[in-house]
């Protein structure tokens, strides 16, 4: 009996240790190695959920008194706290409200799900949250004219051309200039605009590159990985160019890349992420409202919608807003700039 117990403890220690070791190696690869491997990129998009088995494996390793496994679990927990620990602390403890010498502004980014809902429903959803800058993605030509009219009173300054690009910008403040750019092989994947904000001009970039290309093996129906189509290279070049102008830079939109992607990492090397600075929770935004065989998925699974900014901007608030008009949740953020 004792022999069987020792065998069971050894087996539990081995299995839990293998899981923890694999998790540590995988996360380490994603965090610190500069290359992106398609077969790993898909799993990385769901990284928060890869830590979930720790809830079971750690107690099992403790019961089995598997010291090696426990040590690996400690490293894995440290990585989880490094990645997500800050977002589990109340935002009020990590950031301060706008000060008297700062000019606050609110921004919202929302992917509208192309041609899926009536323009009237989209307008109601967009008007439900008054902001200074509103960025949308997947704007369809069939909805463009209606939204221009419906949003015109609140957002008199608009940049949209749904036949050229599915990204658009609506603001309360004048748009001095704008242009569309190709991003990661998608014509019109980025809208660049100079907006005359109360504290000075901002360079605003609204992005929506193509979805990552699935990588399949031998015609399998489910992808084994994804390719981000040179998004990291194009995004780095675009941000370097815009930052060189010397104005505050604001990046909004559906990046179609998780926060473990190389594209996100090159953006974070240059900009701050409003949600990681001033939000609470994982910030998952996609997909929402989906069902699998008639059973609804109760929450979003990946974070691909972002608000990012350069100095001297500062995030004071950020939250995810989920509704009924899209398969994306919207992202709302409050930013400030010294007057």
Short mmCIF file of C-alpha atoms in Angstrom, two decimals:
data_model
loop_
_atom_site.label_atom_id
_atom_site.label_comp_id
_atom_site.label_asym_id
_atom_site.label_seq_id
_atom_site.Cartn_x
_atom_site.Cartn_y
_atom_site.Cartn_z
CA UNK A 1 0.00 0.00 0.00
CA UNK A 2 2.81 2.38 0.92
CA UNK A 3 4.59 1.46 -2.29
CA UNK A 4 1.48 2.34 -4.32
CA UNK A 5 1.21 5.65 -2.48
CA UNK A 6 4.82 6.49 -3.31
CA UNK A 7 4.25 5.63 -6.96
CA UNK A 8 1.15 7.81 -7.03
CA UNK A 9 2.99 10.73 -5.42
CA UNK A 10 5.84 10.37 -7.89
CA UNK A 11 3.42 10.28 -10.82
CA UNK A 12 1.57 13.36 -9.57
CA UNK A 13 4.86 15.19 -9.01
CA UNK A 14 6.06 14.27 -12.49
CA UNK A 15 2.86 15.29 -14.28
CA UNK A 16 2.42 18.56 -12.40
CA UNK A 17 6.10 19.33 -12.86
CA UNK A 18 5.91 18.71 -16.60
CA UNK A 19 2.95 21.06 -16.89
CA UNK A 20 4.66 23.80 -14.86
CA UNK A 21 7.94 23.39 -16.75
CA UNK A 22 6.17 23.54 -20.11
CA UNK A 23 4.28 26.64 -19.04
CA UNK A 24 7.45 28.38 -17.85
CA UNK A 25 9.31 27.58 -21.07
CA UNK A 26 6.39 28.66 -23.25
CA UNK A 27 5.83 31.95 -21.43
CA UNK A 28 9.56 32.65 -21.36
CA UNK A 29 9.74 32.13 -25.12
CA UNK A 30 6.88 34.51 -25.72
CA UNK A 31 8.21 37.20 -23.40
CA UNK A 32 11.88 37.35 -24.19
CA UNK A 33 12.75 35.78 -27.52
CA UNK A 34 12.49 38.14 -30.51
CA UNK A 35 11.15 35.60 -33.00
CA UNK A 36 7.49 34.74 -33.42
CA UNK A 37 6.67 31.11 -34.19
CA UNK A 38 3.32 30.63 -35.91
CA UNK A 39 2.61 27.33 -34.17
CA UNK A 40 2.99 29.02 -30.76
CA UNK A 41 1.38 32.36 -31.57
CA UNK A 42 -2.16 30.96 -31.54
CA UNK A 43 -1.77 29.39 -28.10
CA UNK A 44 -0.15 32.59 -26.83
CA UNK A 45 -3.30 34.56 -27.65
CA UNK A 46 -5.07 32.56 -24.93
CA UNK A 47 -2.21 32.80 -22.44
CA UNK A 48 -4.28 33.80 -19.37
CA UNK A 49 -6.14 30.51 -19.65
CA UNK A 50 -2.91 28.50 -19.85
CA UNK A 51 -2.33 29.45 -16.22
CA UNK A 52 -5.76 28.17 -15.11
CA UNK A 53 -4.61 24.55 -14.45
CA UNK A 54 -2.31 25.96 -11.75
CA UNK A 55 -5.39 26.09 -9.53
CA UNK A 56 -5.45 22.28 -9.55
CA UNK A 57 -1.83 21.34 -10.18
CA UNK A 58 -0.35 23.43 -7.35
CA UNK A 59 -2.43 21.77 -4.59
CA UNK A 60 -1.68 18.37 -6.11
CA UNK A 61 2.05 19.09 -6.14
CA UNK A 62 1.81 20.26 -2.53
CA UNK A 63 -0.03 17.11 -1.44
CA UNK A 64 2.52 14.96 -3.30
CA UNK A 65 5.35 16.92 -1.65
CA UNK A 66 7.04 17.21 -5.03
CA UNK A 67 9.70 19.82 -4.35
CA UNK A 68 10.86 20.18 -7.92
CA UNK A 69 7.31 20.61 -9.15
CA UNK A 70 6.58 23.15 -6.41
CA UNK A 71 9.63 25.17 -7.39
CA UNK A 72 8.48 25.25 -11.01
CA UNK A 73 5.00 26.26 -9.88
CA UNK A 74 6.54 29.14 -7.95
CA UNK A 75 8.25 30.35 -11.12
CA UNK A 76 4.99 30.00 -13.07
CA UNK A 77 3.10 32.01 -10.45
CA UNK A 78 5.79 34.67 -10.61
CA UNK A 79 5.34 34.90 -14.37
CA UNK A 80 1.57 35.21 -13.98
CA UNK A 81 1.99 38.04 -11.50
CA UNK A 82 4.51 39.72 -13.81
CA UNK A 83 2.06 39.58 -16.70
CA UNK A 84 -1.25 40.24 -14.98
CA UNK A 85 -0.67 41.04 -11.32
CA UNK A 86 -0.81 44.80 -11.76
CA UNK A 87 -4.25 44.58 -13.33
CA UNK A 88 -5.60 42.75 -10.29
CA UNK A 89 -4.86 45.79 -8.11
CA UNK A 90 -7.58 48.45 -7.94
CA UNK A 91 -6.84 51.19 -10.52
CA UNK A 92 -7.29 53.85 -7.84
CA UNK A 93 -4.16 52.49 -6.16
CA UNK A 94 -2.14 52.60 -9.39
CA UNK A 95 -3.14 55.90 -10.95
CA UNK A 96 -4.49 59.24 -9.80
CA UNK A 97 -7.48 61.25 -11.00
CA UNK A 98 -6.92 64.20 -13.36
CA UNK A 99 -5.13 67.04 -11.58
CA UNK A 100 -5.99 70.74 -11.76
CA UNK A 101 -3.15 71.38 -14.21
CA UNK A 102 -4.21 68.52 -16.53
CA UNK A 103 -6.72 68.54 -19.39
CA UNK A 104 -8.79 65.28 -19.42
CA UNK A 105 -10.16 63.67 -22.58
CA UNK A 106 -12.14 60.47 -23.07
CA UNK A 107 -11.68 58.09 -26.00
CA UNK A 108 -13.59 55.02 -27.17
CA UNK A 109 -12.64 52.38 -29.72
CA UNK A 110 -15.25 49.95 -31.06
CA UNK A 111 -15.22 47.29 -33.76
CA UNK A 112 -18.75 47.35 -35.22
CA UNK A 113 -18.80 43.88 -36.85
CA UNK A 114 -19.10 44.55 -40.57
CA UNK A 115 -22.64 44.48 -42.00
CA UNK A 116 -24.06 42.59 -39.02
CA UNK A 117 -26.37 45.10 -37.29
CA UNK A 118 -28.67 47.86 -38.51
CA UNK A 119 -27.13 51.36 -38.57
CA UNK A 120 -29.73 52.53 -36.04
CA UNK A 121 -28.51 49.95 -33.51
CA UNK A 122 -24.90 50.93 -34.11
CA UNK A 123 -25.67 54.62 -33.61
CA UNK A 124 -27.48 53.94 -30.34
CA UNK A 125 -24.53 51.91 -29.05
CA UNK A 126 -22.00 54.59 -30.02
CA UNK A 127 -24.04 57.41 -28.52
CA UNK A 128 -24.46 55.56 -25.22
CA UNK A 129 -20.99 56.63 -24.10
CA UNK A 130 -20.19 60.31 -24.78
CA UNK A 131 -16.47 60.80 -25.43
CA UNK A 132 -14.11 63.30 -27.04
CA UNK A 133 -12.67 60.90 -29.63
CA UNK A 134 -14.53 57.93 -31.11
CA UNK A 135 -12.66 55.40 -33.26
CA UNK A 136 -14.53 52.64 -35.09
CA UNK A 137 -13.48 49.65 -37.13
CA UNK A 138 -15.41 47.51 -39.61
CA UNK A 139 -17.49 50.49 -40.71
CA UNK A 140 -19.58 49.31 -43.67
CA UNK A 141 -20.54 51.59 -46.60
CA UNK A 142 -24.20 50.78 -45.88
CA UNK A 143 -23.91 52.34 -42.41
CA UNK A 144 -21.52 55.22 -43.12
CA UNK A 145 -23.99 57.91 -44.21
CA UNK A 146 -26.48 57.12 -41.45
CA UNK A 147 -23.80 57.20 -38.75
CA UNK A 148 -22.42 60.48 -40.10
CA UNK A 149 -25.84 62.07 -39.61
CA UNK A 150 -26.72 60.35 -36.34
CA UNK A 151 -23.37 61.17 -34.73
CA UNK A 152 -22.98 64.58 -36.33
CA UNK A 153 -24.41 66.68 -33.52
CA UNK A 154 -22.14 65.18 -30.89
CA UNK A 155 -19.17 64.60 -33.21
CA UNK A 156 -19.17 67.35 -35.83
CA UNK A 157 -15.64 66.52 -37.03
CA UNK A 158 -15.39 63.22 -38.90
CA UNK A 159 -12.95 61.27 -41.04
CA UNK A 160 -14.50 58.31 -42.83
CA UNK A 161 -14.47 56.76 -46.30
CA UNK A 162 -15.95 53.30 -46.01
CA UNK A 163 -15.22 52.46 -49.67
CA UNK A 164 -11.52 53.02 -49.02
CA UNK A 165 -11.16 51.81 -45.44
CA UNK A 166 -13.26 50.28 -42.67
CA UNK A 167 -11.74 52.55 -39.99
CA UNK A 168 -13.13 55.97 -39.11
CA UNK A 169 -12.72 58.74 -36.56
CA UNK A 170 -15.43 60.95 -35.03
CA UNK A 171 -14.45 63.78 -32.69
CA UNK A 172 -15.77 66.80 -30.82
CA UNK A 173 -12.63 68.69 -31.81
CA UNK A 174 -11.39 69.86 -35.22
CA UNK A 175 -9.45 67.46 -37.44
CA UNK A 176 -6.64 69.42 -39.07
CA UNK A 177 -5.61 66.72 -41.55
CA UNK A 178 -6.00 63.02 -42.15
CA UNK A 179 -4.81 60.22 -44.44
CA UNK A 180 -5.19 56.47 -44.80
CA UNK A 181 -2.20 54.13 -44.95
CA UNK A 182 -1.62 50.50 -45.82
CA UNK A 183 -0.86 48.43 -42.72
CA UNK A 184 0.43 44.86 -42.90
CA UNK A 185 -0.67 44.51 -46.55
CA UNK A 186 -4.16 45.90 -45.86
CA UNK A 187 -4.94 49.08 -47.85
CA UNK A 188 -6.53 51.59 -45.50
CA UNK A 189 -5.58 49.55 -42.46
CA UNK A 190 -4.54 52.70 -40.61
CA UNK A 191 -6.10 56.17 -40.42
CA UNK A 192 -3.76 58.98 -39.36
CA UNK A 193 -5.17 62.32 -38.23
CA UNK A 194 -4.09 65.47 -36.44
CA UNK A 195 -6.77 66.51 -33.95
CA UNK A 196 -6.83 69.96 -32.34
CA UNK A 197 -7.42 68.97 -28.71
CA UNK A 198 -7.92 71.66 -26.03
CA UNK A 199 -4.38 71.19 -24.68
CA UNK A 200 -2.73 71.05 -28.10
CA UNK A 201 -2.61 68.90 -31.24
CA UNK A 202 -2.60 65.10 -31.00
CA UNK A 203 -1.61 62.59 -33.67
CA UNK A 204 -4.37 59.99 -33.65
CA UNK A 205 -3.90 56.60 -35.34
CA UNK A 206 -6.88 54.28 -35.81
CA UNK A 207 -5.85 50.77 -36.85
CA UNK A 208 -7.51 47.61 -38.09
CA UNK A 209 -5.14 45.26 -39.93
CA UNK A 210 -6.24 41.99 -41.46
CA UNK A 211 -7.00 39.12 -39.12
CA UNK A 212 -3.97 36.86 -38.65
CA UNK A 213 -3.55 34.24 -41.34
CA UNK A 214 -4.30 30.72 -40.03
CA UNK A 215 -1.59 28.10 -40.37
CA UNK A 216 -2.98 24.64 -41.07
CA UNK A 217 -1.36 21.25 -41.50
CA UNK A 218 -2.49 18.81 -44.20
CA UNK A 219 -5.81 20.55 -44.70
CA UNK A 220 -6.91 20.23 -41.08
CA UNK A 221 -10.10 22.24 -40.39
CA UNK A 222 -8.71 23.85 -37.23
CA UNK A 223 -5.59 26.03 -37.44
CA UNK A 224 -2.46 25.00 -35.59
CA UNK A 225 -1.07 28.52 -35.54
CA UNK A 226 -1.35 32.03 -36.95
CA UNK A 227 0.80 34.48 -38.89
CA UNK A 228 0.50 38.23 -38.29
CA UNK A 229 1.54 39.22 -41.87
CA UNK A 230 4.50 41.55 -41.08
CA UNK A 231 2.36 43.60 -38.68
CA UNK A 232 5.22 44.08 -36.22
CA UNK A 233 7.50 45.57 -38.88
CA UNK A 234 4.88 47.92 -40.33
CA UNK A 235 3.67 49.04 -36.91
CA UNK A 236 7.19 49.82 -35.73
CA UNK A 237 7.89 51.93 -38.82
CA UNK A 238 4.58 53.77 -38.54
CA UNK A 239 4.98 54.58 -34.86
CA UNK A 240 8.59 55.70 -35.24
CA UNK A 241 7.53 58.06 -38.02
CA UNK A 242 4.64 59.52 -36.03
CA UNK A 243 6.58 59.89 -32.78
CA UNK A 244 9.27 61.80 -34.66
CA UNK A 245 6.72 64.56 -35.33
CA UNK A 246 6.96 65.61 -31.69
CA UNK A 247 3.21 65.53 -30.95
CA UNK A 248 1.43 63.27 -28.46
CA UNK A 249 0.52 60.04 -30.26
CA UNK A 250 -2.68 58.10 -29.58
CA UNK A 251 -3.18 54.64 -31.09
CA UNK A 252 -6.68 53.14 -31.01
CA UNK A 253 -8.34 50.16 -32.58
CA UNK A 254 -8.58 46.46 -33.18
CA UNK A 255 -5.00 45.35 -33.69
CA UNK A 256 -6.05 41.75 -34.46
CA UNK A 257 -3.06 40.69 -32.35
CA UNK A 258 -2.91 39.54 -28.75
CA UNK A 259 -0.77 41.21 -26.12
CA UNK A 260 1.67 38.30 -26.39
CA UNK A 261 2.25 38.98 -30.10
CA UNK A 262 5.41 40.60 -31.43
CA UNK A 263 3.25 43.36 -32.94
CA UNK A 264 1.93 44.30 -29.50
CA UNK A 265 5.42 44.18 -28.03
CA UNK A 266 6.86 46.58 -30.60
CA UNK A 267 3.96 48.95 -29.91
CA UNK A 268 4.54 48.72 -26.15
CA UNK A 269 8.22 49.52 -26.63
CA UNK A 270 7.08 52.90 -27.95
CA UNK A 271 3.73 53.58 -26.28
CA UNK A 272 1.96 52.98 -22.96
CA UNK A 273 -1.10 50.73 -22.79
CA UNK A 274 -4.06 52.53 -21.20
CA UNK A 275 -5.69 49.34 -19.95
CA UNK A 276 -2.63 47.89 -18.25
CA UNK A 277 -2.03 51.28 -16.60
CA UNK A 278 -5.58 52.17 -15.53
CA UNK A 279 -7.85 49.16 -16.05
CA UNK A 280 -8.87 46.26 -13.81
CA UNK A 281 -8.96 42.63 -14.88
CA UNK A 282 -7.65 40.88 -17.97
CA UNK A 283 -9.26 43.29 -20.45
CA UNK A 284 -10.49 40.58 -22.83
CA UNK A 285 -12.48 42.04 -25.72
CA UNK A 286 -13.13 39.28 -28.30
CA UNK A 287 -15.22 37.30 -29.08
CA UNK A 288 -18.30 38.24 -27.11
CA UNK A 289 -21.82 37.02 -27.77
CA UNK A 290 -20.62 33.88 -29.57
CA UNK A 291 -22.07 30.40 -29.14
CA UNK A 292 -20.66 26.92 -29.66
CA UNK A 293 -23.32 24.35 -30.64
CA UNK A 294 -25.99 26.58 -29.20
CA UNK A 295 -24.19 27.16 -25.92
CA UNK A 296 -23.11 30.79 -25.37
CA UNK A 297 -19.51 31.56 -24.50
CA UNK A 298 -19.92 33.49 -21.22
CA UNK A 299 -16.96 35.83 -21.67
CA UNK A 300 -14.46 37.12 -24.20
CA UNK A 301 -11.32 35.04 -24.73
CA UNK A 302 -8.60 37.32 -26.09
CA UNK A 303 -7.48 40.95 -25.82
CA UNK A 304 -7.01 42.53 -29.25
CA UNK A 305 -8.59 46.00 -28.86
CA UNK A 306 -6.31 48.69 -27.47
CA UNK A 307 -5.81 52.32 -26.51
CA UNK A 308 -2.12 53.25 -26.43
CA UNK A 309 -0.48 56.62 -25.99
CA UNK A 310 2.83 58.46 -25.76
CA UNK A 311 4.02 61.06 -23.30
CA UNK A 312 2.94 63.58 -22.11
CA UNK A 313 -0.44 61.80 -22.11
CA UNK A 314 -1.41 59.79 -19.04
CA UNK A 315 -4.18 57.21 -18.54
CA UNK A 316 -6.42 57.77 -15.53
CA UNK A 317 -9.22 55.31 -16.32
CA UNK A 318 -9.87 52.39 -18.68
CA UNK A 319 -12.62 49.81 -18.88
CA UNK A 320 -14.09 47.25 -21.25
CA UNK A 321 -17.72 47.76 -22.31
CA UNK A 322 -19.58 44.78 -23.75
CA UNK A 323 -22.91 45.15 -25.54
CA UNK A 324 -25.18 43.47 -28.06
CA UNK A 325 -24.18 45.06 -31.37
CA UNK A 326 -20.80 43.48 -32.03
CA UNK A 327 -18.64 40.44 -31.42
CA UNK A 328 -16.11 42.85 -29.89
CA UNK A 329 -16.35 44.71 -26.62
CA UNK A 330 -15.60 48.42 -26.76
CA UNK A 331 -12.71 49.95 -24.85
CA UNK A 332 -13.17 53.27 -23.06
CA UNK A 333 -10.26 55.25 -21.64
CA UNK A 334 -9.71 58.61 -20.01
CA UNK A 335 -6.42 60.36 -20.75
CA UNK A 336 -4.96 63.59 -19.46
CA UNK A 337 -2.33 65.99 -20.68
CA UNK A 338 -0.66 68.88 -18.88
CA UNK A 339 -2.31 72.12 -19.92
#
